[in-house]
Short mmCIF file of C-alpha atoms in Angstrom, two decimals:
data_model
loop_
_atom_site.label_atom_id
_atom_site.label_comp_id
_atom_site.label_asym_id
_atom_site.label_seq_id
_atom_site.Cartn_x
_atom_site.Cartn_y
_atom_site.Cartn_z
CA PHE P 10 15.52 19.06 15.73
CA SER P 11 17.22 17.96 18.89
CA GLN P 12 16.56 14.63 20.49
CA GLN P 13 15.10 16.34 23.57
CA GLN P 14 12.23 18.01 21.69
CA GLY P 15 8.91 16.22 22.06
CA ILE P 16 6.98 14.50 24.82
CA GLY P 17 8.92 11.77 26.60
CA ASN P 18 11.41 9.46 24.93
CA ALA P 19 10.94 8.23 21.37
CA SER P 20 8.61 5.22 21.43
CA VAL P 21 6.55 2.98 19.18
CA THR P 22 3.45 4.78 20.54
CA HIS P 23 4.57 7.98 18.79
CA ALA P 24 4.91 6.11 15.49
CA VAL P 25 1.52 4.41 15.90
CA ILE P 26 -0.31 7.72 16.55
CA VAL P 27 1.28 9.38 13.49
CA ILE P 28 0.26 6.51 11.21
CA PHE P 29 -3.26 6.25 12.65
CA LEU P 30 -4.07 9.95 12.24
CA GLU P 31 -2.68 10.21 8.68
CA PHE P 32 -4.57 7.24 7.27
CA PHE P 33 -7.69 7.86 9.33
CA ALA P 34 -7.90 11.26 7.59
CA TRP P 35 -7.51 9.68 4.14
CA GLY P 36 -9.93 6.86 4.98
CA LEU P 37 -12.67 9.41 5.75
CA LEU P 38 -12.41 10.60 2.14
CA THR P 39 -13.20 7.21 0.53
CA THR P 40 -16.82 8.20 -0.31
CA PRO P 41 -16.26 11.86 -1.35
CA MET P 42 -13.26 10.87 -3.48
CA LEU P 43 -15.33 8.45 -5.58
CA THR P 44 -17.86 11.22 -6.24
CA VAL P 45 -15.27 13.87 -7.11
CA LEU P 46 -13.35 11.42 -9.32
CA HIS P 47 -16.38 10.73 -11.49
CA GLU P 48 -17.52 14.36 -11.59
CA THR P 49 -14.05 15.49 -12.69
CA PHE P 50 -13.49 12.72 -15.26
CA PRO P 51 -16.94 11.63 -16.50
CA GLN P 52 -15.29 9.97 -19.51
CA HIS P 53 -12.58 7.34 -18.95
CA THR P 54 -12.92 7.48 -15.14
CA PHE P 55 -11.05 4.21 -14.57
CA LEU P 56 -8.24 5.18 -16.96
CA MET P 57 -7.67 8.55 -15.29
CA ASN P 58 -7.85 7.00 -11.80
CA GLY P 59 -5.24 4.44 -12.86
CA LEU P 60 -2.93 7.09 -14.29
CA ILE P 61 -3.20 9.36 -11.21
CA GLN P 62 -2.48 6.53 -8.77
CA GLY P 63 0.14 5.04 -11.09
CA VAL P 64 2.13 8.29 -11.26
CA LYS P 65 1.88 8.61 -7.47
CA GLY P 66 3.08 5.04 -6.92
CA PHE P 67 5.99 5.35 -9.34
CA LEU P 68 7.14 8.65 -7.77
CA SER P 69 6.99 7.02 -4.32
CA PHE P 70 9.12 4.13 -5.61
CA MET P 71 11.69 6.58 -7.02
CA SER P 72 11.89 8.81 -3.93
CA ALA P 73 11.63 6.34 -1.01
CA PRO P 74 15.33 5.34 -0.99
CA LEU P 75 16.49 8.99 -1.27
CA ILE P 76 14.25 10.20 1.56
CA GLY P 77 15.35 7.19 3.61
CA ALA P 78 19.02 7.95 2.99
CA LEU P 79 18.50 11.62 3.89
CA SER P 80 16.69 10.65 7.11
CA ASP P 81 19.69 8.43 8.01
CA VAL P 82 21.84 11.58 7.91
CA TRP P 83 19.52 14.35 9.12
CA GLY P 84 17.17 12.54 11.48
CA ARG P 85 13.66 11.06 11.29
CA LYS P 86 11.49 13.81 12.81
CA SER P 87 12.07 16.38 10.08
CA PHE P 88 11.25 13.83 7.37
CA LEU P 89 8.18 12.56 9.23
CA LEU P 90 6.96 16.16 9.18
CA VAL P 91 7.73 16.56 5.46
CA THR P 92 6.15 13.25 4.36
CA VAL P 93 2.94 13.68 6.41
CA PHE P 94 2.58 17.36 5.38
CA PHE P 95 2.92 16.69 1.64
CA THR P 96 0.84 13.49 1.75
CA CYS P 97 -2.04 15.43 3.38
CA ILE P 98 -1.74 18.66 1.36
CA PRO P 99 -4.25 17.51 -1.32
CA ILE P 100 -7.06 16.91 1.25
CA PRO P 101 -8.53 20.47 1.46
CA LEU P 102 -8.14 20.91 -2.32
CA MET P 103 -10.83 18.25 -2.94
CA ARG P 104 -13.64 20.81 -2.54
CA ILE P 105 -11.63 23.89 -3.60
CA SER P 106 -10.38 22.66 -6.99
CA PRO P 107 -10.73 18.99 -8.01
CA TRP P 108 -8.22 19.38 -10.86
CA TRP P 109 -5.57 20.72 -8.46
CA TYR P 110 -6.56 17.99 -6.01
CA PHE P 111 -5.78 15.17 -8.46
CA ALA P 112 -2.65 16.93 -9.73
CA MET P 113 -1.38 17.28 -6.15
CA ILE P 114 -2.18 13.61 -5.38
CA SER P 115 0.08 12.58 -8.28
CA VAL P 116 2.91 14.94 -7.34
CA SER P 117 2.62 14.17 -3.61
CA GLY P 118 3.83 10.66 -4.47
CA VAL P 119 7.36 12.06 -4.16
CA PHE P 120 6.80 12.44 -0.42
CA SER P 121 4.16 9.73 0.17
CA VAL P 122 6.60 7.43 1.90
CA THR P 123 5.60 7.92 5.55
CA PHE P 124 5.85 4.18 6.20
CA SER P 125 9.51 4.11 5.14
CA VAL P 126 10.40 6.80 7.70
CA ILE P 127 8.13 5.27 10.38
CA PHE P 128 9.82 1.87 10.03
CA ALA P 129 13.23 3.55 10.31
CA TYR P 130 11.97 5.45 13.39
CA VAL P 131 10.82 2.17 14.99
CA ALA P 132 14.11 0.45 14.07
CA ASP P 133 16.04 3.24 15.85
CA ILE P 134 14.27 2.68 19.16
CA THR P 135 13.75 -1.11 19.29
CA LYS P 136 16.11 -4.02 19.75
CA GLU P 137 16.21 -6.55 16.94
CA HIS P 138 14.10 -9.17 18.76
CA GLU P 139 11.40 -6.54 19.48
CA ARG P 140 11.26 -5.19 15.96
CA ILE P 141 8.92 -7.76 14.39
CA THR P 142 6.31 -7.13 17.10
CA ALA P 143 6.68 -3.35 16.75
CA TYR P 144 6.31 -3.46 12.96
CA GLY P 145 3.28 -5.71 13.36
CA LEU P 146 1.75 -3.15 15.73
CA VAL P 147 2.31 -0.32 13.22
CA SER P 148 0.78 -2.37 10.36
CA ALA P 149 -2.19 -3.41 12.51
CA THR P 150 -2.78 0.24 13.47
CA PHE P 151 -2.86 1.19 9.80
CA ALA P 152 -5.39 -1.57 9.11
CA ALA P 153 -7.49 -0.49 12.10
CA SER P 154 -7.59 3.13 10.88
CA LEU P 155 -8.97 1.98 7.51
CA VAL P 156 -11.48 -0.40 9.10
CA THR P 157 -13.24 2.45 10.92
CA SER P 158 -12.73 5.65 8.92
CA PRO P 159 -14.54 4.87 5.60
CA ALA P 160 -17.71 3.98 7.54
CA ILE P 161 -17.52 7.24 9.54
CA GLY P 162 -16.83 9.20 6.33
CA ALA P 163 -19.79 7.59 4.55
CA TYR P 164 -22.11 8.40 7.49
CA LEU P 165 -21.00 12.05 7.65
CA SER P 166 -21.27 12.38 3.86
CA ALA P 167 -24.81 10.95 3.77
CA ASN P 168 -26.07 13.11 6.65
CA TYR P 169 -24.10 16.34 6.44
CA GLY P 170 -22.52 16.44 2.98
CA ASP P 171 -19.02 15.98 1.59
CA ASN P 172 -17.81 19.42 2.70
CA LEU P 173 -17.94 18.42 6.37
CA VAL P 174 -16.04 15.19 5.67
CA VAL P 175 -13.27 17.12 3.91
CA LEU P 176 -13.16 19.64 6.80
CA VAL P 177 -12.91 16.88 9.44
CA ALA P 178 -10.18 15.10 7.42
CA THR P 179 -8.25 18.38 7.07
CA ILE P 180 -8.47 19.04 10.83
CA ILE P 181 -7.24 15.49 11.62
CA ALA P 182 -4.32 15.96 9.19
CA LEU P 183 -3.43 19.26 10.91
CA VAL P 184 -3.59 17.57 14.32
CA ASP P 185 -1.17 14.92 12.99
CA ILE P 186 1.26 17.59 11.74
CA CYS P 187 1.08 19.46 15.09
CA PHE P 188 1.60 16.17 16.95
CA ILE P 189 4.81 15.50 14.99
CA LEU P 190 5.98 19.09 15.46
CA LEU P 191 5.31 19.29 19.20
CA ALA P 192 5.10 15.79 20.65
CA VAL P 193 7.28 13.43 18.57
CA PRO P 194 10.91 13.24 19.78
CA GLU P 195 13.80 12.52 17.43
CA SER P 196 14.68 8.81 17.37
CA LEU P 197 18.06 8.87 15.62
CA PRO P 198 20.78 9.24 18.27
CA GLU P 199 22.69 12.54 18.12
CA LYS P 200 26.03 10.77 17.75
CA MET P 201 24.87 9.07 14.54
CA ARG P 202 24.05 12.37 12.85
CA PRO P 203 26.54 14.89 11.40
CA ALA P 204 26.95 18.33 12.94
CA SER P 205 25.90 20.20 9.81
CA TRP P 206 23.09 19.88 7.26
CA GLY P 207 25.65 19.82 4.45
CA ALA P 208 26.82 16.30 5.22
CA PRO P 209 27.09 13.95 2.24
CA ILE P 210 24.72 11.03 1.78
CA SER P 211 25.37 7.67 0.16
CA TRP P 212 23.99 7.94 -3.38
CA GLU P 213 24.28 4.17 -3.69
CA LYS P 214 21.62 3.91 -0.98
CA ALA P 215 19.45 6.51 -2.74
CA ASP P 216 19.28 4.54 -6.01
CA PRO P 217 15.76 2.99 -6.27
CA PHE P 218 17.00 0.46 -8.83
CA ALA P 219 19.98 -0.67 -6.71
CA SER P 220 18.05 -3.51 -5.08
CA LEU P 221 16.50 -4.58 -8.39
CA LYS P 222 19.95 -4.93 -9.99
CA LYS P 223 20.85 -7.73 -7.56
CA VAL P 224 17.75 -9.82 -8.25
CA GLY P 225 19.34 -12.16 -10.77
CA LYS P 226 22.35 -13.05 -8.63
CA ASP P 227 20.66 -15.91 -6.77
CA SER P 228 18.13 -18.31 -8.25
CA THR P 229 15.99 -18.48 -5.10
CA VAL P 230 15.87 -14.68 -4.79
CA LEU P 231 14.95 -14.49 -8.46
CA LEU P 232 12.06 -16.95 -8.01
CA ILE P 233 10.74 -15.09 -4.94
CA CYS P 234 10.98 -11.71 -6.71
CA ILE P 235 9.15 -13.00 -9.81
CA THR P 236 6.44 -14.43 -7.53
CA VAL P 237 6.11 -11.08 -5.72
CA PHE P 238 5.97 -9.12 -9.00
CA LEU P 239 3.32 -11.32 -10.65
CA SER P 240 1.11 -11.49 -7.54
CA TYR P 241 1.51 -7.90 -6.39
CA LEU P 242 0.98 -6.23 -9.80
CA PRO P 243 -2.75 -7.15 -9.89
CA GLU P 244 -3.14 -6.40 -6.17
CA ALA P 245 -1.75 -2.86 -6.53
CA GLY P 246 -4.10 -2.24 -9.47
CA GLN P 247 -7.05 -3.74 -7.62
CA TYR P 248 -6.72 -1.44 -4.61
CA SER P 249 -6.53 1.64 -6.82
CA SER P 250 -9.82 1.01 -8.64
CA PHE P 251 -11.81 -1.54 -6.65
CA PHE P 252 -14.02 0.77 -4.58
CA LEU P 253 -14.83 2.82 -7.68
CA TYR P 254 -15.73 -0.43 -9.47
CA LEU P 255 -17.98 -1.61 -6.61
CA ARG P 256 -19.87 1.66 -6.52
CA GLN P 257 -20.27 2.45 -10.21
CA VAL P 258 -20.46 -0.96 -11.89
CA ILE P 259 -21.75 -3.39 -9.27
CA GLY P 260 -24.08 -0.82 -7.65
CA PHE P 261 -22.82 -0.69 -4.05
CA THR P 262 -23.90 2.36 -2.03
CA SER P 263 -21.38 4.37 -0.01
CA THR P 264 -22.62 2.75 3.20
CA THR P 265 -22.27 -0.75 1.73
CA ILE P 266 -18.70 0.02 0.57
CA ALA P 267 -17.79 1.23 4.07
CA ALA P 268 -19.26 -1.96 5.57
CA PHE P 269 -17.41 -4.06 2.96
CA ILE P 270 -14.07 -2.40 3.86
CA ALA P 271 -14.70 -2.94 7.58
CA VAL P 272 -15.69 -6.62 7.26
CA VAL P 273 -12.84 -7.55 4.90
CA GLY P 274 -10.40 -5.56 7.06
CA ILE P 275 -11.41 -7.36 10.25
CA LEU P 276 -11.28 -10.76 8.50
CA SER P 277 -7.81 -9.88 7.13
CA ILE P 278 -6.50 -9.00 10.60
CA ILE P 279 -7.81 -12.36 11.89
CA ALA P 280 -6.24 -14.16 8.91
CA GLN P 281 -2.86 -12.47 9.42
CA THR P 282 -2.75 -13.17 13.15
CA VAL P 283 -4.61 -16.39 13.96
CA PHE P 284 -4.62 -18.35 10.68
CA LEU P 285 -1.14 -17.31 9.56
CA SER P 286 0.58 -18.63 12.68
CA ILE P 287 -1.44 -21.87 12.60
CA LEU P 288 -0.68 -22.45 8.89
CA MET P 289 3.04 -21.70 9.32
CA LYS P 290 3.26 -24.33 12.07
CA THR P 291 1.15 -26.99 10.35
CA ILE P 292 1.84 -26.85 6.60
CA GLY P 293 5.11 -24.87 6.50
CA ASN P 294 6.22 -21.55 5.09
CA LYS P 295 6.31 -22.34 1.36
CA ASN P 296 2.92 -24.09 1.40
CA THR P 297 1.43 -21.09 3.23
CA VAL P 298 2.64 -18.83 0.41
CA LEU P 299 1.12 -21.21 -2.16
CA LEU P 300 -2.18 -21.33 -0.24
CA GLY P 301 -2.29 -17.52 -0.09
CA LEU P 302 -1.67 -17.31 -3.86
CA GLY P 303 -4.46 -19.87 -4.40
CA PHE P 304 -6.89 -17.72 -2.41
CA GLN P 305 -5.79 -14.61 -4.33
CA MET P 306 -6.36 -16.36 -7.67
CA LEU P 307 -9.84 -17.46 -6.60
CA GLN P 308 -10.91 -14.00 -5.37
CA LEU P 309 -9.63 -12.26 -8.52
CA ALA P 310 -11.44 -14.74 -10.79
CA TRP P 311 -14.60 -14.27 -8.71
CA TYR P 312 -14.35 -10.49 -8.99
CA GLY P 313 -13.73 -10.88 -12.74
CA PHE P 314 -16.79 -13.01 -13.51
CA GLY P 315 -19.07 -11.85 -10.68
CA SER P 316 -21.83 -9.37 -11.39
CA GLU P 317 -24.01 -9.69 -8.26
CA PRO P 318 -23.33 -7.99 -4.91
CA TRP P 319 -23.35 -11.29 -2.97
CA MET P 320 -20.51 -12.51 -5.19
CA MET P 321 -18.42 -9.49 -4.19
CA TRP P 322 -19.01 -10.23 -0.49
CA ALA P 323 -18.04 -13.88 -0.93
CA ALA P 324 -14.92 -12.95 -2.90
CA GLY P 325 -14.09 -10.36 -0.20
CA ALA P 326 -13.97 -13.13 2.42
CA VAL P 327 -11.58 -15.08 0.16
CA ALA P 328 -9.52 -11.89 -0.34
CA ALA P 329 -9.10 -11.65 3.44
CA MET P 330 -7.52 -15.11 3.48
CA SER P 331 -5.25 -14.18 0.55
CA SER P 332 -3.74 -11.42 2.72
CA ILE P 333 -1.50 -14.07 4.35
CA THR P 334 0.68 -14.17 1.21
CA PHE P 335 3.00 -11.24 1.85
CA PRO P 336 3.72 -11.87 5.55
CA ALA P 337 4.49 -15.45 4.53
CA VAL P 338 6.81 -14.30 1.74
CA SER P 339 8.59 -11.93 4.17
CA ALA P 340 9.05 -14.81 6.60
CA LEU P 341 10.31 -17.10 3.81
CA VAL P 342 12.92 -14.51 2.81
CA SER P 343 13.99 -13.79 6.40
CA ARG P 344 14.38 -17.51 7.18
CA SER P 345 16.41 -18.14 4.05
CA ALA P 346 18.72 -15.11 4.15
CA GLU P 347 21.88 -14.79 6.22
CA PRO P 348 21.64 -12.36 9.16
CA ASP P 349 23.89 -9.76 7.50
CA GLN P 350 21.88 -9.90 4.23
CA GLN P 351 18.39 -9.36 5.62
CA GLY P 352 18.26 -5.70 4.62
CA VAL P 353 19.56 -6.34 1.11
CA VAL P 354 17.11 -9.16 0.35
CA GLN P 355 14.11 -7.41 1.93
CA GLY P 356 15.12 -4.34 -0.09
CA MET P 357 14.73 -6.32 -3.31
CA ILE P 358 11.19 -7.40 -2.34
CA THR P 359 10.30 -3.83 -1.39
CA GLY P 360 11.76 -2.49 -4.64
CA ILE P 361 9.69 -4.94 -6.71
CA ARG P 362 6.52 -4.03 -4.82
CA GLY P 363 7.25 -0.32 -5.20
CA LEU P 364 7.55 -0.76 -8.96
CA CYS P 365 4.22 -2.65 -9.03
CA ASN P 366 2.63 0.19 -7.10
CA GLY P 367 3.29 2.43 -10.08
CA LEU P 368 2.56 -0.07 -12.87
CA GLY P 369 -0.50 -1.84 -11.37
CA PRO P 370 -2.98 1.09 -11.20
CA ALA P 371 -2.06 2.33 -14.68
CA LEU P 372 -2.40 -1.19 -16.11
CA TYR P 373 -5.85 -1.71 -14.54
CA GLY P 374 -7.05 1.68 -15.76
CA PHE P 375 -5.84 0.87 -19.29
CA ILE P 376 -7.58 -2.56 -19.33
CA PHE P 377 -10.87 -1.00 -18.14
CA PHE P 378 -10.45 1.52 -20.97
CA LEU P 379 -9.73 -1.22 -23.56
CA PHE P 380 -12.89 -3.11 -22.60
CA ASN P 381 -15.03 0.04 -22.66
CA VAL P 382 -16.02 -0.22 -18.99
CA GLU P 383 -17.27 3.34 -18.56
CA LEU P 384 -19.67 5.10 -16.23
CA ASN P 385 -22.85 6.84 -17.31
CA GLU P 386 -24.15 8.36 -14.11
CA ILE P 387 -22.94 9.21 -10.66
CA ASP P 388 -25.64 7.31 -8.74
CA PRO P 389 -25.92 3.68 -9.85
CA VAL P 390 -29.47 2.44 -10.33
CA GLN P 391 -30.86 0.00 -7.79
CA ASN P 392 -31.06 -2.88 -10.26
CA GLU P 393 -27.63 -4.48 -10.03
CA LYS P 394 -28.01 -6.15 -13.41
CA ASN P 395 -27.92 -2.77 -15.08
CA THR P 396 -24.17 -2.51 -15.36
CA VAL P 397 -23.99 1.26 -15.94
CA MET P 398 -22.07 0.97 -19.20
CA LEU P 399 -21.87 2.83 -22.42
CA ASP P 400 -22.19 -0.26 -24.59
CA PRO P 401 -24.17 -3.10 -23.00
CA THR P 402 -23.55 -5.43 -25.92
CA ASP P 403 -19.78 -5.76 -25.51
CA GLU P 404 -17.66 -8.26 -23.56
CA ARG P 405 -19.09 -7.04 -20.28
CA SER P 406 -22.01 -9.47 -20.59
CA ILE P 407 -19.57 -12.35 -19.95
CA ILE P 408 -16.74 -10.68 -18.03
CA SER P 409 -17.76 -8.16 -15.40
CA GLY P 410 -14.26 -6.98 -14.52
CA PRO P 411 -11.67 -7.72 -17.24
CA PRO P 412 -8.63 -6.47 -15.23
CA PHE P 413 -9.45 -8.84 -12.35
CA LEU P 414 -9.38 -11.76 -14.77
CA PHE P 415 -6.03 -10.58 -16.10
CA GLY P 416 -4.87 -10.42 -12.46
CA ALA P 417 -6.01 -14.00 -11.84
CA CYS P 418 -3.87 -15.16 -14.80
CA ALA P 419 -0.86 -13.25 -13.43
CA VAL P 420 -1.31 -14.87 -10.00
CA LEU P 421 -1.58 -18.31 -11.65
CA LEU P 422 1.87 -17.69 -13.18
CA ALA P 423 3.11 -16.55 -9.74
CA PHE P 424 1.77 -19.81 -8.24
CA LEU P 425 3.63 -21.89 -10.85
CA VAL P 426 6.88 -19.97 -10.22
CA ALA P 427 6.46 -20.30 -6.42
CA LEU P 428 6.29 -24.11 -6.78
CA PHE P 429 10.00 -24.04 -7.64
CA ILE P 430 11.07 -22.03 -4.56
CA PRO P 431 13.08 -24.35 -2.28
CA GLU P 432 11.58 -24.70 1.22
CA HIS P 433 14.92 -24.34 3.02
CA ASN P 434 17.77 -22.54 1.34
CA SER P 435 20.47 -20.16 2.43
CA LEU P 436 20.38 -17.17 0.14
CA SER P 437 23.78 -15.78 -0.76
CA VAL P 438 23.24 -12.42 -2.36
CA LYS P 439 26.46 -11.03 -3.74
CA THR P 440 26.55 -7.29 -3.32
CA CYS P 441 28.55 -4.94 -5.47
CA ASN P 442 30.15 -3.37 -2.45
CA THR P 443 31.39 -5.08 0.72
CA ARG P 444 30.49 -1.94 2.67
CA ARG P 445 26.87 -2.74 1.84
CA HIS P 446 27.01 -5.86 4.03
CA SER P 447 28.29 -4.15 7.14
CA ASN P 448 25.75 -1.36 6.74
CA SER P 449 22.82 -3.56 5.76
CA ILE P 450 20.85 -2.80 8.93
CA THR P 451 21.53 0.92 9.26
CA SER P 452 21.67 1.75 5.57
CA THR P 453 18.40 0.11 4.64
CA GLN P 454 16.28 0.88 7.69
CA SER P 455 14.99 3.97 6.01
CA ASN P 456 13.49 2.32 2.97
CA THR P 457 13.16 -1.40 3.63
CA PRO P 458 11.28 -3.34 6.29
CA LEU P 459 13.02 -5.89 8.39
CA PRO P 460 11.69 -9.43 8.50
CA GLY P 461 8.18 -9.63 9.83
CA SER P 462 7.09 -6.40 8.24
CA ASP P 463 4.77 -6.68 5.29
CA GLU P 464 4.32 -2.98 4.65
CA ASP P 465 6.69 -0.35 3.42
CA ILE P 466 5.66 1.80 0.51
CA GLU P 467 2.67 4.13 0.53
CA PRO P 468 0.11 1.68 1.80
CA LEU P 469 -3.18 3.25 0.78
CA LEU P 470 -2.82 1.40 -2.49
CA GLN P 471 -1.11 -1.69 -1.39
CA ASP P 472 -2.12 -2.68 2.11
CA SER P 473 -2.93 -6.37 2.16
CA SER P 474 -5.46 -5.86 4.96
CA VAL P 475 -7.98 -3.82 2.98
#
């Protein structure tokens, strides 16, 4: 693809439209997906959901650096097309063949790294001082797409059936692909790309474990990475199974779930814009991280013990405040690291979170399975105290959501580790290769966010706004 193809010059607007359309299409499917998931796996629904999302997350973690490295060589537009196409391929299969649909969701994880390429695209066309704002705009657009689309999907599903929702989502995905093909210009300057497609790539950059290998080389980096791992593992699992849990165990209707997503999403956006900046100025960066972890611990414990719908709403409000954690961690890292090490250190955080994205959903599914939290019927009864379980005499009478309680314990450990992170420290990450330092901006744009970005890997499972 030449740089001239597309409408106008490459801009952040192009990136924002691509992200909005892709995740708006997936957001529409929130309600139909819960139905199809239970119909396809009536036994062990949570376990199978965890395994499907876990495989997808782990494949994304493995492939993100490689796709990023390839896009550094061959340009962003072609890989935007590939990632969006393969991420959206499962959508029409939902009504054609549910088994193929879930199989394709797992396998599509290899290409479900649109955010990695989008951040590289934005980095190509913005100056360094503009980049934080641009990344924030992309992340806010993603959040906005998920605030509106589940409610629209639930309305269409209730009034016209799931088939129409799947059709609308498929059309939006096709519009996105056509937009990339026809309207999105290439952002990587021609002079930075080789003349032929046979050009070599840096396999060091394509190694997903490369950033993880450097974790132990600085005590502060190690503390931050342990904090991220322990706090993000339960969050990744929570987002993979939470809506299913609300509908089948707590008794939320599709409309209520859509409203829940919208309210928590809006509160999260407010928390990440208004409250985050106020807290950073008043109590400092480290204390903001600790406060965010405290909120996360509280909401997970509330989800774990809560059995009434009002408890879920209250915990959702707390969850919105806990969304300040990762922007605060990104800021803490960017303030502490030297300018030429930003990419390397942010890459470690992204690598840890990518690993959690694979482990978290599988872990949650397994814990639900261990505690016999199963589903008996597709439409929960109106009485919320009927917990729709196979064995009402087991632990469920005390603990409504065992994995959430496990998550609260993990976040407590993260809180204790975070207490030891120094407030002001210059991180000196020794890299195996001096070339890595000089290339830290260009070589890691494709698979790591720069400071100020709190999203990178496939965000349907991990977005801190929803």
